[in-house]
Coordinates of C-alpha atoms in Angstrom, one line a residue:
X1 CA 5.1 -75.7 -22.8
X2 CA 7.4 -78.8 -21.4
X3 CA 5.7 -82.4 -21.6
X4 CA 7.5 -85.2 -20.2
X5 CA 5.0 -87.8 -19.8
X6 CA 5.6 -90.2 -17.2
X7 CA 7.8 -93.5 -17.9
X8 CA 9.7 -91.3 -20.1
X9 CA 13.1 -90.2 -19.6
X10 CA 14.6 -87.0 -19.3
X11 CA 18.4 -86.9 -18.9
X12 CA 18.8 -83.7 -17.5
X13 CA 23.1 -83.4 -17.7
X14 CA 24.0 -80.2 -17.3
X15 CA 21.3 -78.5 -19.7
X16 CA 19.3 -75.4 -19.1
X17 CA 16.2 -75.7 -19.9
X18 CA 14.4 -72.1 -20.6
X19 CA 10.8 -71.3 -19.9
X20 CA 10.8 -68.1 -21.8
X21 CA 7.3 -67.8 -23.7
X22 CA 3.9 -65.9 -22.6
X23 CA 2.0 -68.1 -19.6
X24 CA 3.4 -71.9 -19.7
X25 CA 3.0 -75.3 -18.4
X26 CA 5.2 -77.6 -16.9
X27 CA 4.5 -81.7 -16.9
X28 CA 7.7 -82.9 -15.8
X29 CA 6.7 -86.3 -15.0
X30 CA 9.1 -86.4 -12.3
X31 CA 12.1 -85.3 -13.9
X32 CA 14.8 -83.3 -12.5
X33 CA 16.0 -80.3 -14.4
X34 CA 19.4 -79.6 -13.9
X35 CA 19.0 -75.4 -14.4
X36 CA 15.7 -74.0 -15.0
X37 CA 15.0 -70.3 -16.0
X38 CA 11.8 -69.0 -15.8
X39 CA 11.6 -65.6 -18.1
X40 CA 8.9 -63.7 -20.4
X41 CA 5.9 -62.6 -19.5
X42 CA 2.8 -64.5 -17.9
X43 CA 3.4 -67.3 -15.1
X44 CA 5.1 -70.6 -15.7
X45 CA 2.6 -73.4 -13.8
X46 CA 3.9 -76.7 -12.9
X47 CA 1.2 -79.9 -13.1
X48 CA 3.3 -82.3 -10.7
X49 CA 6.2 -82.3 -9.0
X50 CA 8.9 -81.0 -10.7
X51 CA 13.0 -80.6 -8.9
X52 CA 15.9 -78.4 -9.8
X53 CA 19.3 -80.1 -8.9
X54 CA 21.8 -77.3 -9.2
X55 CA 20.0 -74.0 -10.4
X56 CA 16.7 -72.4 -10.6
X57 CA 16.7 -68.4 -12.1
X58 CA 13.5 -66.4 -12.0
X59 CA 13.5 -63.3 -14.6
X60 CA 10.3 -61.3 -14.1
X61 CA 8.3 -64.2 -13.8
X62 CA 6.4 -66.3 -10.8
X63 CA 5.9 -70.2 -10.9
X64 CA 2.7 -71.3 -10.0
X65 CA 3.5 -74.9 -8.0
X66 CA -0.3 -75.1 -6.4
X67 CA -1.0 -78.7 -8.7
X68 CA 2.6 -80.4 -7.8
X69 CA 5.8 -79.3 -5.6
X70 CA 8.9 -77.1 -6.5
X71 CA 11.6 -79.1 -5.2
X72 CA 15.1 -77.4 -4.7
X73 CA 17.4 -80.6 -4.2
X74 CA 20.1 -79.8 -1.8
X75 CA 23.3 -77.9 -3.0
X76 CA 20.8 -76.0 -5.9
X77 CA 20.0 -72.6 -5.4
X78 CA 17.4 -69.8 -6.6
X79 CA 18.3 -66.8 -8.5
X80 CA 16.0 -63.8 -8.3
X81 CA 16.9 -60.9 -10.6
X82 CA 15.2 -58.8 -9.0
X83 CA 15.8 -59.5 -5.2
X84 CA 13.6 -57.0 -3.4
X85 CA 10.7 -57.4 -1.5
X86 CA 8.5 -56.0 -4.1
X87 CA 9.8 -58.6 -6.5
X88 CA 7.4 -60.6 -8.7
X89 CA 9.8 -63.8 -8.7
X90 CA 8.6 -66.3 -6.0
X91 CA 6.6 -69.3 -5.9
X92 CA 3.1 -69.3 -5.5
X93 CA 2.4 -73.0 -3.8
X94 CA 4.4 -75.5 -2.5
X95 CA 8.4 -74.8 -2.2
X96 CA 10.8 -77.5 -1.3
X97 CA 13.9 -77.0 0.0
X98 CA 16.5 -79.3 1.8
X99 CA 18.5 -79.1 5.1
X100 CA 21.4 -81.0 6.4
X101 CA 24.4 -80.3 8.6
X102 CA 26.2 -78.1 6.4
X103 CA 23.0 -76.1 5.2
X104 CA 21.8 -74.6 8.2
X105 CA 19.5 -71.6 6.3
X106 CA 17.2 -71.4 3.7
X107 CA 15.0 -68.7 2.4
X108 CA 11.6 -69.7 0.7
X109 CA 11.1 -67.9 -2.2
X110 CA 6.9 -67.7 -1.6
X111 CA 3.9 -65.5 -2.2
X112 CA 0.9 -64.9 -2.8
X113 CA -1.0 -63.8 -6.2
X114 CA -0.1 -60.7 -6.0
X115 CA 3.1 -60.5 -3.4
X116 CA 5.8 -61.6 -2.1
X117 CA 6.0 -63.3 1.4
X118 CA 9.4 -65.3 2.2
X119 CA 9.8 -67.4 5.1
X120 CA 13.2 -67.7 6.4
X121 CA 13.9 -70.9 8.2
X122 CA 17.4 -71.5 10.0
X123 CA 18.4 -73.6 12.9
X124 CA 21.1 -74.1 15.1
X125 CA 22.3 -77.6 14.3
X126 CA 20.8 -80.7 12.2
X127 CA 21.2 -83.9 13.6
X128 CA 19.2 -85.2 10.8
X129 CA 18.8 -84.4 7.3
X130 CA 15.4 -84.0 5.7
X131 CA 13.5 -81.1 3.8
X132 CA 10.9 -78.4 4.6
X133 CA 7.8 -77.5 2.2
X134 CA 6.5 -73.7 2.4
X135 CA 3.6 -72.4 1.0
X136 CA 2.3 -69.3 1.4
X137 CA -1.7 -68.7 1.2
X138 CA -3.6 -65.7 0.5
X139 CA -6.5 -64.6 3.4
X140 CA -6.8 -65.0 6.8
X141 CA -6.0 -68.9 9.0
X142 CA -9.3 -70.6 9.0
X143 CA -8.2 -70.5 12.8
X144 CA -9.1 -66.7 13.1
X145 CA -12.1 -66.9 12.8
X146 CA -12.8 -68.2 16.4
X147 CA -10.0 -65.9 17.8
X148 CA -9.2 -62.3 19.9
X149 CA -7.4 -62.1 16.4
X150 CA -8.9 -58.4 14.8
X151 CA -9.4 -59.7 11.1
X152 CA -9.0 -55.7 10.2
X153 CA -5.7 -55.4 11.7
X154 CA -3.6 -58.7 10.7
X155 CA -1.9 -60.2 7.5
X156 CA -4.3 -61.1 5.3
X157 CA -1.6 -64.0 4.3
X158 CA -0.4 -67.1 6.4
X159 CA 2.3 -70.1 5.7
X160 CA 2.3 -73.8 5.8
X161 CA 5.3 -75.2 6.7
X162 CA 5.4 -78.9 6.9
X163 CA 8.8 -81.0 8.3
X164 CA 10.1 -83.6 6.6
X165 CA 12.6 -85.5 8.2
X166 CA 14.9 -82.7 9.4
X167 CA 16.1 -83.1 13.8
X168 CA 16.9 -79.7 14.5
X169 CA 17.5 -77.7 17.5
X170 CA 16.7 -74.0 17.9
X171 CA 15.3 -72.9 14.9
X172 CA 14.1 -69.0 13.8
X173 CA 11.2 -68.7 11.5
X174 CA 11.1 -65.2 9.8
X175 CA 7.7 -64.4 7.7
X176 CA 7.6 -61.2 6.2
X177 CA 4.4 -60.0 4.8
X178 CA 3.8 -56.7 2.6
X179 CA 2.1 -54.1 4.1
X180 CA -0.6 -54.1 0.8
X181 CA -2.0 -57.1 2.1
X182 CA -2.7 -56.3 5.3
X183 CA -6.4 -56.0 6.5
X184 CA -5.6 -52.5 7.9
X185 CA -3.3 -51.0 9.8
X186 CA -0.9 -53.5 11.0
X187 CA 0.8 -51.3 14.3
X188 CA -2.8 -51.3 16.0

């Protein structure tokens, strides 16, 4: 487990901090880790906002970021080791990720409990810098339930996306969703 109480400090440099035991907890107090690898077995859960400033690497392991944020400071990136979309290396909870005029793109690492469901959010241009926050949540909108929508035959998963700051123009959202969780057959 990592305690940083806050008021303390934390001077991150260029460390690496490792999560690498069975199930762990985070309490960064607000610190910024410069690298942070996530690795063993059993998820890593973060109890406030915690930010990465140059690299976060997931090895086999999810980050539960429900109690606080996962913030990805601009310029940092995420390393999966096992990119595919079967991976179990995402974020379960809130993912924070920055856009400015030279970072047009950004792929949020996100699932559910059991799956992996990125969002892909890029835009044209960004007049204005700011930062998105992606979470992706297991079961059906609470806005189905009035709706044409056939529970049996939708994604049993939906995102919120939340804009902070960022002036855009022409964006593309991609959300992909895996099949398993699915309340039947999709194609109907």
């Amino acid at each position: 487990n990592w305690q940083n109480p806050v008021g303390n400090t934390f001077n991150a440099n260029s460390s690496n901090v490792h999560l690498s035991g069975v199930t762990q907890t985070v309490t960064s107090g607000g610190s910024t880790f410069y690298k942070l690898t996530s690795e063993g077995t059993g998820d890593k859960t973060l109890l406030d906002n915690t930010s990465v400033s140059n690299q976060l690497t997931l090895t086999g392991t999810k980050i539960n970021a429900v109690s606080g944020s996962l913030i990805i400071v601009s310029g940092a990136s995420v390393v999966r080791s096992t990119p595919a979309s079967t991976s179990t290396e995402y974020i379960i909870g809130n993912l924070i990720k920055s856009y400015n005029s030279g970072q047009l793109n950004q792929v949020f690492e996100t699932g559910v409990a059991s799956k992996y469901t990125p969002a892909n959010i890029s835009f044209s241009s960004v007049t204005a810098s700011g930062t998105f926050m992606v979470s992706a949540i297991a079961g059906l909108h609470p806005s189905n339930s009035g709706s044409q929508i056939d529970p049996l035959k939708c994604a049993n998963v939906y995102w919120n996306v939340t804009n902070s700051g960022v002036a855009f123009t022409n964006s593309t959202v991609k959300l992909t969703h895996n099949a398993i969780i699915t309340g039947g057959t999709p194609a109907n």
